[in-house]
Coordinates of C-alpha atoms in Angstrom, one line a residue:
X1 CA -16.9 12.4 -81.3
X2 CA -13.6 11.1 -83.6
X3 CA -14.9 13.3 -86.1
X4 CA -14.8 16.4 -84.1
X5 CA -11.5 15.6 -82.4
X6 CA -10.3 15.0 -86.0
X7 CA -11.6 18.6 -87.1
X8 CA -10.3 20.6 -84.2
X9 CA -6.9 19.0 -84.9
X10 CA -7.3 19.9 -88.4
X11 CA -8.3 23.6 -87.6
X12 CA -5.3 23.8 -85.2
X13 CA -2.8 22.8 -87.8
X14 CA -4.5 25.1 -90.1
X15 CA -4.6 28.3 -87.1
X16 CA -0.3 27.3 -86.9
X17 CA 0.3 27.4 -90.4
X18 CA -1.2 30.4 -90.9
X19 CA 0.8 31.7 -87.7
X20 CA 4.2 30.6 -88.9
X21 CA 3.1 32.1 -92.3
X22 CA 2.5 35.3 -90.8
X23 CA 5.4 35.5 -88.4
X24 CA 8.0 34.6 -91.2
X25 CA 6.4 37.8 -93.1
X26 CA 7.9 40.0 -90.0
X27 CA 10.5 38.1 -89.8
X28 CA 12.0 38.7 -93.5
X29 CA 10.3 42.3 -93.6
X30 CA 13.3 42.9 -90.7
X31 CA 15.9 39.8 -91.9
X32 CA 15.8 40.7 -95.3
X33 CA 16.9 44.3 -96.0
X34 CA 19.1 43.5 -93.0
X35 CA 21.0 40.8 -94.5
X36 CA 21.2 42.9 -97.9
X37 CA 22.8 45.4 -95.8
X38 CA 25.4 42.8 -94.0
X39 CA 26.4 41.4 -96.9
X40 CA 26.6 44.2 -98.9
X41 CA 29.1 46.0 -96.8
X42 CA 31.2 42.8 -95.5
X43 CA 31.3 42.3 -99.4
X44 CA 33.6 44.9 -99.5
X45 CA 36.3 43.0 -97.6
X46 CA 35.6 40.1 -99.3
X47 CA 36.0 41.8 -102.6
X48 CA 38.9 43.7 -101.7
X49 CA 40.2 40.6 -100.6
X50 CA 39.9 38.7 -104.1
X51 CA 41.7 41.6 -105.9
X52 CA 44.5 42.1 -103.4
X53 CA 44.7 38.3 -103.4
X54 CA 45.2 38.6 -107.3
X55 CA 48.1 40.7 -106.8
X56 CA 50.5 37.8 -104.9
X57 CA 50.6 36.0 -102.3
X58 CA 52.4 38.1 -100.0
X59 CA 50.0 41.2 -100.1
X60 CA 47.2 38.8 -99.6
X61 CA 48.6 37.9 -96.4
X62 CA 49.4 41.2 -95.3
X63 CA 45.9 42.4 -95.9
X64 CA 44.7 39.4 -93.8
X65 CA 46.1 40.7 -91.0
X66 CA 44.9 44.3 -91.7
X67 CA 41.7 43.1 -92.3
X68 CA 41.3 40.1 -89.9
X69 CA 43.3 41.8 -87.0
X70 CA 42.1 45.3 -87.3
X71 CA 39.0 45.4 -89.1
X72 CA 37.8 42.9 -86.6
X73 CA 39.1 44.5 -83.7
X74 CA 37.0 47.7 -84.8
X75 CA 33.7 46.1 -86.0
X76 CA 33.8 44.3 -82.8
X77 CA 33.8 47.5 -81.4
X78 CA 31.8 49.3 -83.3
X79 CA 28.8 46.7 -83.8
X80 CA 28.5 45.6 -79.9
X81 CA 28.5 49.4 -78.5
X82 CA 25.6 50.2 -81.2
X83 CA 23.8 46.9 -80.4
X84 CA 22.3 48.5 -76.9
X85 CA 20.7 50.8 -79.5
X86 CA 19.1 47.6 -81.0
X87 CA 17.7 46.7 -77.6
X88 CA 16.5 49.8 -76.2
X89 CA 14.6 51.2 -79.8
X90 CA 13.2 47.8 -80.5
X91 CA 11.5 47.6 -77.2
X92 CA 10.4 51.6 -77.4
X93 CA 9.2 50.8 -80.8
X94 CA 7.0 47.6 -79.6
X95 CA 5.6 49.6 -76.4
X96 CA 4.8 52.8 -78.7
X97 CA 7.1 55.1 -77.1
X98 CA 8.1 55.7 -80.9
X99 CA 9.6 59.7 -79.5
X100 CA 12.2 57.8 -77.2
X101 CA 13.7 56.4 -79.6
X102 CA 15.8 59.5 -81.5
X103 CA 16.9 59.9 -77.6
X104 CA 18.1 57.0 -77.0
X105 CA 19.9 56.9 -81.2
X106 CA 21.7 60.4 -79.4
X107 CA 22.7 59.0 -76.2
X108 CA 24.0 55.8 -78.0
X109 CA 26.1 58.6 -80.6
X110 CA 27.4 60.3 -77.4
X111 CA 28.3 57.1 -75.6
X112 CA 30.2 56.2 -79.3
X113 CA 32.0 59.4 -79.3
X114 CA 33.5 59.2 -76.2
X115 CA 34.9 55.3 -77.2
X116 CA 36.1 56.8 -80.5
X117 CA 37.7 59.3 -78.7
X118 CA 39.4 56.8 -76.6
X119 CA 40.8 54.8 -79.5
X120 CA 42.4 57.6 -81.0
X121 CA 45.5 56.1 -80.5
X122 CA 44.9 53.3 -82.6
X123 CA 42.6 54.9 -85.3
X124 CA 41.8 57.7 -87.2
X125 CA 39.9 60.3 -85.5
X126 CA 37.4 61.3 -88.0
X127 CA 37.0 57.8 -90.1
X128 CA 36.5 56.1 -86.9
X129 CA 33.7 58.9 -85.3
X130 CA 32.0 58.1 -88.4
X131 CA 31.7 54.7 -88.5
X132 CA 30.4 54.5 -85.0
X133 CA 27.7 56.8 -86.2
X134 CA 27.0 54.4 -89.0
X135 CA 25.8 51.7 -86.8
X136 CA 23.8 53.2 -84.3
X137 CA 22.1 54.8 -87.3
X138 CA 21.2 51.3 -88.8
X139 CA 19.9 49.5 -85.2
X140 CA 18.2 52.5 -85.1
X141 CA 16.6 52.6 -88.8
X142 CA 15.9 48.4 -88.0
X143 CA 13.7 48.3 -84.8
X144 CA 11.0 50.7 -86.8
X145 CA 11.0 48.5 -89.7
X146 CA 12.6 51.3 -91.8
X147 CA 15.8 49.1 -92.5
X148 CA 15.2 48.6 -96.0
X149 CA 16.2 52.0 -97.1
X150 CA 19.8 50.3 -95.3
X151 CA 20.1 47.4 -97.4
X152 CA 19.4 49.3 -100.8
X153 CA 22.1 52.0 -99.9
X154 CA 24.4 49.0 -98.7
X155 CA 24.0 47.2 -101.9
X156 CA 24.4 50.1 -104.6
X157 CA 27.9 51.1 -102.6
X158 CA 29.0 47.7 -103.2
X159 CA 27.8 47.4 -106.7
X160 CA 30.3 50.9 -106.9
X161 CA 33.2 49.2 -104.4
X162 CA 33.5 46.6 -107.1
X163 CA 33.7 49.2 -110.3
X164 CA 36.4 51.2 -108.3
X165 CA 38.0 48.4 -106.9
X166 CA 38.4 47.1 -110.9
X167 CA 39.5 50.5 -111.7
X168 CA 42.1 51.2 -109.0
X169 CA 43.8 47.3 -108.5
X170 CA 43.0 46.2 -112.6
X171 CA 43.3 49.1 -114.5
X172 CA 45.2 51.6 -112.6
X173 CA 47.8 49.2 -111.0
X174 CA 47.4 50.8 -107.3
X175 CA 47.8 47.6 -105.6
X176 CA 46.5 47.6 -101.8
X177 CA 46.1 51.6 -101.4
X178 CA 44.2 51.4 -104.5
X179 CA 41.6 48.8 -102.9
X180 CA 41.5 50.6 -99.7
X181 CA 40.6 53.7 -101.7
X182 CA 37.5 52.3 -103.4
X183 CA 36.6 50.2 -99.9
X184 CA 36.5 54.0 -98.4
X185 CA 34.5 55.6 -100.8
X186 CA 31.9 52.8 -101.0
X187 CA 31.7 52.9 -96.9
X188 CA 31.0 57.1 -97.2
X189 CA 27.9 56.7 -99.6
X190 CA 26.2 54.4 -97.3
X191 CA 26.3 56.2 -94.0
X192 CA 25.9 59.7 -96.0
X193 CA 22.7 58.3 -97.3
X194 CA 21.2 57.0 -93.9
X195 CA 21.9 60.4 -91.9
X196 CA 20.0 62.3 -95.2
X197 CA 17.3 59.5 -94.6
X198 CA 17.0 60.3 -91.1
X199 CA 17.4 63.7 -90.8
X200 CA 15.4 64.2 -94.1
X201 CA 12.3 63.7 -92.4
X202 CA 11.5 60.1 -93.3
X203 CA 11.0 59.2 -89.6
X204 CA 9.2 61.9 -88.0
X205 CA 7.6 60.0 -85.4
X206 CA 10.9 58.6 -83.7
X207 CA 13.5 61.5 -84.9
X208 CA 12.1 65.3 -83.6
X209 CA 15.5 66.6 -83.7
X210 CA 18.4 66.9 -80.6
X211 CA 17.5 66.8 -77.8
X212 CA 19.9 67.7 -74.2
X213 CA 17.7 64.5 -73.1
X214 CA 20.1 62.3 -74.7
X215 CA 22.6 63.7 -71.9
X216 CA 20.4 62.2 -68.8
X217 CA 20.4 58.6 -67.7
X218 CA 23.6 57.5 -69.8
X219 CA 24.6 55.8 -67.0
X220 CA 22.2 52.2 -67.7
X221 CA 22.8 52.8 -71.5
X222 CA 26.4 52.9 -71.2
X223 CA 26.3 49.8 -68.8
X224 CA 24.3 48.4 -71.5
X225 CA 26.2 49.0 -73.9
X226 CA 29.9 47.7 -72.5
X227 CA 28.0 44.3 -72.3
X228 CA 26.9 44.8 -75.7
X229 CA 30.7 45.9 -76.8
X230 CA 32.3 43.3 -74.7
X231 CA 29.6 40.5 -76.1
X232 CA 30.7 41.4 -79.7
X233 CA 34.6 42.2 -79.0
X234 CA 35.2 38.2 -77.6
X235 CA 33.5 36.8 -80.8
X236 CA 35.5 39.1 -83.7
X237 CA 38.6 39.2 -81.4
X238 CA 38.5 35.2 -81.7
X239 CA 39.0 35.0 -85.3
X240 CA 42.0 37.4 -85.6
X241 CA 43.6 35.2 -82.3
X242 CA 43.2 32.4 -84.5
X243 CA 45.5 34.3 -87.3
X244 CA 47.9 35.7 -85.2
X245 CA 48.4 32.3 -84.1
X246 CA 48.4 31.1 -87.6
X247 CA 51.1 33.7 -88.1
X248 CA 53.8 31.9 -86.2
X249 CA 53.6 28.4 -88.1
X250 CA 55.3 27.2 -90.8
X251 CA 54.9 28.9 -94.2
X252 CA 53.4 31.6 -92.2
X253 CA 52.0 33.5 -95.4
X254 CA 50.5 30.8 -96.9
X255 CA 48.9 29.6 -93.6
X256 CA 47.5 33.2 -92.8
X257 CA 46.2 33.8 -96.4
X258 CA 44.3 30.4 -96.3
X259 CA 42.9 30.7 -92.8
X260 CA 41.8 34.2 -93.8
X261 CA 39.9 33.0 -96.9
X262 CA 38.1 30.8 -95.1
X263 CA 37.7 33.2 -92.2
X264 CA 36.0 35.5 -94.6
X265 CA 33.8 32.8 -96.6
X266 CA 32.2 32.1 -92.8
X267 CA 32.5 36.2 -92.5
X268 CA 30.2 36.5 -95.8
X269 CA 28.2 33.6 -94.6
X270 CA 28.0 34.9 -90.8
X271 CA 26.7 38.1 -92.0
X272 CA 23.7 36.6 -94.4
X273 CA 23.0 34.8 -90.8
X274 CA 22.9 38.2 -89.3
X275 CA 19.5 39.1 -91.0
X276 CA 18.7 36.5 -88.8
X277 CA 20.3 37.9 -85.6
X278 CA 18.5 41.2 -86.6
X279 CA 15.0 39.5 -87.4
X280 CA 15.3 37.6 -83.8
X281 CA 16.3 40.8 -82.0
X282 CA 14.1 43.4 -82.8
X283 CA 10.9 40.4 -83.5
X284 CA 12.0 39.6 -79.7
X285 CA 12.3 43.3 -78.5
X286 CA 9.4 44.4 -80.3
X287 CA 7.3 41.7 -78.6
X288 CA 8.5 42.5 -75.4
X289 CA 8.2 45.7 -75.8
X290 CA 4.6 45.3 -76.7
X291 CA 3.8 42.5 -73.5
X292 CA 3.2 39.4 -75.7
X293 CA 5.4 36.9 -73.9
X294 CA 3.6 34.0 -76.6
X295 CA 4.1 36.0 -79.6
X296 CA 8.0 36.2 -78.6
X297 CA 8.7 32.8 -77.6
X298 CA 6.7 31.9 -80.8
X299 CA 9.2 33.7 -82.8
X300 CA 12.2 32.3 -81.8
X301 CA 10.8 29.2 -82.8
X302 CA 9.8 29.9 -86.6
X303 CA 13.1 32.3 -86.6
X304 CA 15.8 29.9 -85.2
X305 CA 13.9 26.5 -87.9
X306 CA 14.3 29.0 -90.8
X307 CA 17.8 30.1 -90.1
X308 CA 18.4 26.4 -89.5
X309 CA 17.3 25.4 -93.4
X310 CA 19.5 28.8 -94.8
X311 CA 22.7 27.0 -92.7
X312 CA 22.0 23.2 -93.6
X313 CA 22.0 24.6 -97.5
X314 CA 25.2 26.5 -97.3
X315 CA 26.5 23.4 -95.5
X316 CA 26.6 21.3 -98.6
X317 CA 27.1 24.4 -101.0
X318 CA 30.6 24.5 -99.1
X319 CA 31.8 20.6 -99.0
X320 CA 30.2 20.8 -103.3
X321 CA 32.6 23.4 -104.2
X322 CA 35.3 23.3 -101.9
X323 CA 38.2 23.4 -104.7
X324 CA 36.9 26.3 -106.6
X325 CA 36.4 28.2 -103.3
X326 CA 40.0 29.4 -102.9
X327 CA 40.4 30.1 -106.7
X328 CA 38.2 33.0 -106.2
X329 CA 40.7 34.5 -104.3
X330 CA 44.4 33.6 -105.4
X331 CA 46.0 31.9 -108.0
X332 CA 48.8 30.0 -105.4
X333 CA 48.6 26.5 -105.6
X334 CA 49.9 26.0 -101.8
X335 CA 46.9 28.2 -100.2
X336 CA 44.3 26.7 -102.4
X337 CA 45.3 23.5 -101.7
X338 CA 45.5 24.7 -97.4
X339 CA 41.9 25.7 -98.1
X340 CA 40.8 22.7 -99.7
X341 CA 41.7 20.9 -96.6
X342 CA 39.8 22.9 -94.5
X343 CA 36.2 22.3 -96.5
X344 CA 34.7 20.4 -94.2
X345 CA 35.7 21.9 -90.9
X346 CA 34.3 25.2 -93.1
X347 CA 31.1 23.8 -93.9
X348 CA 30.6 23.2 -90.1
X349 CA 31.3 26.6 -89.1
X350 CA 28.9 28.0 -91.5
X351 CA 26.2 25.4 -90.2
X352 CA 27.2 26.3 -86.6
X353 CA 26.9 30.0 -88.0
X354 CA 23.0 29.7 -87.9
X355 CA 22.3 28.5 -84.2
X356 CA 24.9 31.1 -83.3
X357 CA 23.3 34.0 -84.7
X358 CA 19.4 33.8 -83.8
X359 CA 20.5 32.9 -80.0
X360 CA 22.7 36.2 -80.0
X361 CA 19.6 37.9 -81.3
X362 CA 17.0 36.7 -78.8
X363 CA 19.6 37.8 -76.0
X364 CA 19.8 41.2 -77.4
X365 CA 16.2 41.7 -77.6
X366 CA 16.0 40.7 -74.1
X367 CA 19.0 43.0 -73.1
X368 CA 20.9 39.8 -72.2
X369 CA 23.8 40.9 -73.7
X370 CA 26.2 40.1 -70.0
X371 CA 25.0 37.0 -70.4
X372 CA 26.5 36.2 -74.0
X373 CA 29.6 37.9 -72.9
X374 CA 30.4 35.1 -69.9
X375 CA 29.4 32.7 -72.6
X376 CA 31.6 33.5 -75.6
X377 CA 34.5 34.2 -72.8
X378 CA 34.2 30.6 -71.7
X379 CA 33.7 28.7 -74.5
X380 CA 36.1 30.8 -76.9
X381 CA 39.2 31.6 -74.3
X382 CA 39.3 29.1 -72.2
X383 CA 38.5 26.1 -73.9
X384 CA 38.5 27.0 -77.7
X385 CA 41.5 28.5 -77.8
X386 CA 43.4 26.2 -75.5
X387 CA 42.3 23.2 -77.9
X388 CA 43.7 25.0 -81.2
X389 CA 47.1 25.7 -79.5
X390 CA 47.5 22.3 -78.4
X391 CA 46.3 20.8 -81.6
X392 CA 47.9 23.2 -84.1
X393 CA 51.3 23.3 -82.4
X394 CA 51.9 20.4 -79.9
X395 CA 49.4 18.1 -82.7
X396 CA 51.5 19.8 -85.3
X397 CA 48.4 19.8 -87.0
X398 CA 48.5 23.4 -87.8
X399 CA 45.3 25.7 -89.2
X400 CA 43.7 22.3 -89.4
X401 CA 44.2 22.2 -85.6
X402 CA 43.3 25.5 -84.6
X403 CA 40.0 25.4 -86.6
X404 CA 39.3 22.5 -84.6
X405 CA 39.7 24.1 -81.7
X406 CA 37.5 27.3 -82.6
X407 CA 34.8 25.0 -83.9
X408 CA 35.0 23.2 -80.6
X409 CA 34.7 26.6 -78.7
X410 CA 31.7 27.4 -81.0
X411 CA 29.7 24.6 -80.4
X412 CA 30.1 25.2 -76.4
X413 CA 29.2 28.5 -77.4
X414 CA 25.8 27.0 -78.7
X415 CA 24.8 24.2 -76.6
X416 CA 24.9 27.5 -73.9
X417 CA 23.4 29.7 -75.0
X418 CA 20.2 26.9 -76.5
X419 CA 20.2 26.0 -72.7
X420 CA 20.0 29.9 -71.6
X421 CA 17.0 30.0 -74.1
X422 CA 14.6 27.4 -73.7
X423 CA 15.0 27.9 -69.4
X424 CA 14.1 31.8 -70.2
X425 CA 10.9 32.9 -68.2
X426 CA 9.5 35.2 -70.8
X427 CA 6.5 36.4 -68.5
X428 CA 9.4 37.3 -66.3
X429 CA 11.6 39.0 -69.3
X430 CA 8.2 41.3 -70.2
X431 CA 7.8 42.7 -66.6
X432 CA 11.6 43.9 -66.7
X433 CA 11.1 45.3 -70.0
X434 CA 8.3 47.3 -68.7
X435 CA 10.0 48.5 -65.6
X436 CA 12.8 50.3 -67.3
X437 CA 10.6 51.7 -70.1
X438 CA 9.0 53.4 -67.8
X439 CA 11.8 54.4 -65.4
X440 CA 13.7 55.7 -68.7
X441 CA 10.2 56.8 -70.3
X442 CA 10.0 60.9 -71.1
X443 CA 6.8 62.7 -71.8
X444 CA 6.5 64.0 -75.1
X445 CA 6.6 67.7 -73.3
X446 CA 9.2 66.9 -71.5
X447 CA 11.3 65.9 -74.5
X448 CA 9.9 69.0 -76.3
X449 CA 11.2 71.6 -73.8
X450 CA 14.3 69.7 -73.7
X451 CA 14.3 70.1 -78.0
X452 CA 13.7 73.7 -77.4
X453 CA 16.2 74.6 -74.9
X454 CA 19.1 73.5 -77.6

């Protein structure tokens, strides 16, 4: 009898590893090219960064603020509007409604064009219209599996951002139009490539061309998608508070340029996590999508242990070379030093970086994304933020203080949204998914006549 119950728990240990085994294949099939992608094209920044930083101190600040304050502002933007497209094609993909998905990629473009039109008077028309088109392209290119042709494109226009950037700052002596040049050149090859991609032919089953179906039931997509916006908005916006407040302390440029190193180190970091994000959201939508309630609570679990072992790693890689960190980026004594201070507060944000970014994925799979907008409000504006004021001005600790004070919101950020998580009824979250499939759910004629009356 000892024997058996020995070999049954045997077998059972054997039937998980070969589960986990499995489920981390899916996982990095999505995580991977995604995080290729992420990094690639956040590289840019941080590239841009180190040469502009090599010019002096003072344009490094001044591009912090460009790039911290507005870049930020955008991608916030940008990324949360598009991440509704993430939801709703990963949970068409995993219920096989594969020709819904090109209508909902055209009602998330018409939803974008109508924000880009409305920022107009902040940003360029055209530049703008574009990127928005970029993203929904890649959440739509990730939730079929299809995302790798996304990270290869990402990574040859950064291999070229860095040739041009060397060409324009090194050789050519442009300065900061110079890298601003070679960062919008880079950007154009990779969305150029994904709408060739798509509208190529590589994805017949999911793209059959425009359709007027993409203008009917906008209104729950663009509900949606405002949660999504507003979810990613409160996170971005939080870091470039943090340097506008950083901006008002003494030695202002040399407190700006340091908090925007290390703001971009966790940047970098944030977006290798985001393969992560993107594995957990379209594992979780597919799944879903699909009815298996088990298989998606099973994937959170191998997702948000394997994220966990990427963030513990980059946690000592950051407190190891916390010195040389800064050097990368400037040659100023006084904002390597600033940095150098701030290693270990640093090394917890990049640890904090991988709970963060697999929680946010779940909820997008789940189309939870009102949910991570209420928490990220609280935790960032009315307790983060407080804390950093009071510490980096009343304290007089300065950065130092206001880091505190994010890290604090962060954390509060986490414990949330782990709570959220582990009470989710995922039985429950498959019977919602199924009811607005199907209430959003076109026949394939009814798509077709809609295809041919354009």
């Amino acid at each position: 009898m000892e024997e058996r119950l020995i070999e049954s728990e045997a077998k059972d240990i054997n039937d998980l590893k070969k589960r986990i085994w499995a489920e981390n294949k899916k996982i990095w099939k999505v995580g991977f090219p995604a995080t290729l992608a992420r990094v690639s094209q956040y590289g840019m920044f941080v590239v841009t960064q180190s040469f502009i930083g090599h010019v002096g101190e003072l344009e490094l600040a001044g591009y912090a603020l460009i790039q911290i304050i507005t870049v930020r502002f955008a991608n916030g933007i940008l990324l949360g509007m598009s991440s509704a497209t993430d939801t709703l094609c990963g949970q068409a993909f995993g219920a096989r409604q594969y020709h819904m998905m090109g209508v909902y990629l055209q009602r998330s473009w018409i939803i974008n064009f109508l924000t880009a039109t409305m920022l107009l008077p902040v940003f360029i028309f055209s530049g703008k219209i574009f990127r928005l088109l970029a993203f929904s392209l890649q959440k739509f290119l990730q939730t079929q599996l299809k995302n790798m042709i996304v990270g290869w494109l990402s990574a040859a226009s950064f291999v070229v951002h860095v040739i041009l950037s060397w060409i324009f700052v090194s050789k050519l002596n442009w300065g900061i139009p110079g890298a601003m040049t070679a960062m919008n050149i880079s950007s154009w090859l990779v969305i150029i490539g994904e709408l060739v991609y798509v509208f190529g032919g590589w994805c017949p089953d999911t793209w059959r061309g425009f359709t007027s179906a993409a203008f009917t039931d906008l209104v729950p997509v663009i509900k949606l998608s405002i949660s999504s916006g507003l979810m990613l908005c409160l996170e971005f916006w939080y870091n470039a508070l943090l340097v506008l407040l950083a901006g008002y302390m003494e030695n202002a440029a040399t407190q700006v340029s340091a908090l925007s190193i290390c703001l971009n180190i966790t940047g970098w970091e944030f977006m290798l996590c985001v393969g992560f994000l993107t594995a957990s959201s379209v594992r979780v939508s597919n799944e879903l999508g699909r009815g298996d309630a088990k298989a998606a609570k099973f994937s959170v679990k191998v997702i948000f242990f394997t994220s966990l072992c990427v963030g513990v790693l980059f946690f000592f890689v950051c407190l190891v070379f916390d010195s040389q960190i800064a050097k990368l980026f400037t040659n100023e004594q006084d904002v390597i030093k600033a940095v150098s201070s701030l290693s270990l507060l640093l090394a917890l944000s990049v640890l904090l970086n991988s709970f963060q970014t697999v929680l946010t994925g779940v909820a997008v799979g789940a189309g939870r994304q009102s949910m991570v907008a209420y928490v990220n409000m609280s935790s960032y504006y009315i307790v983060g933020v407080p804390i950093g004021v009071v510490l980096g001005y009343v304290a007089h600790l300065q950065i130092k203080g206001i880091w505190i004070g994010m890290t604090i919101g962060v954390v509060l950020q986490v414990l949330l949204l782990g709570y959220f998580t582990s009470k989710t009824n995922w039985d429950e979250q498959v019977i919602k998914v199924s009811k607005h499939l199907d209430r959003w759910l076109l026949s394939k004629s009814e798509e077709s006549n809609n295809e041919n009356s354009i």
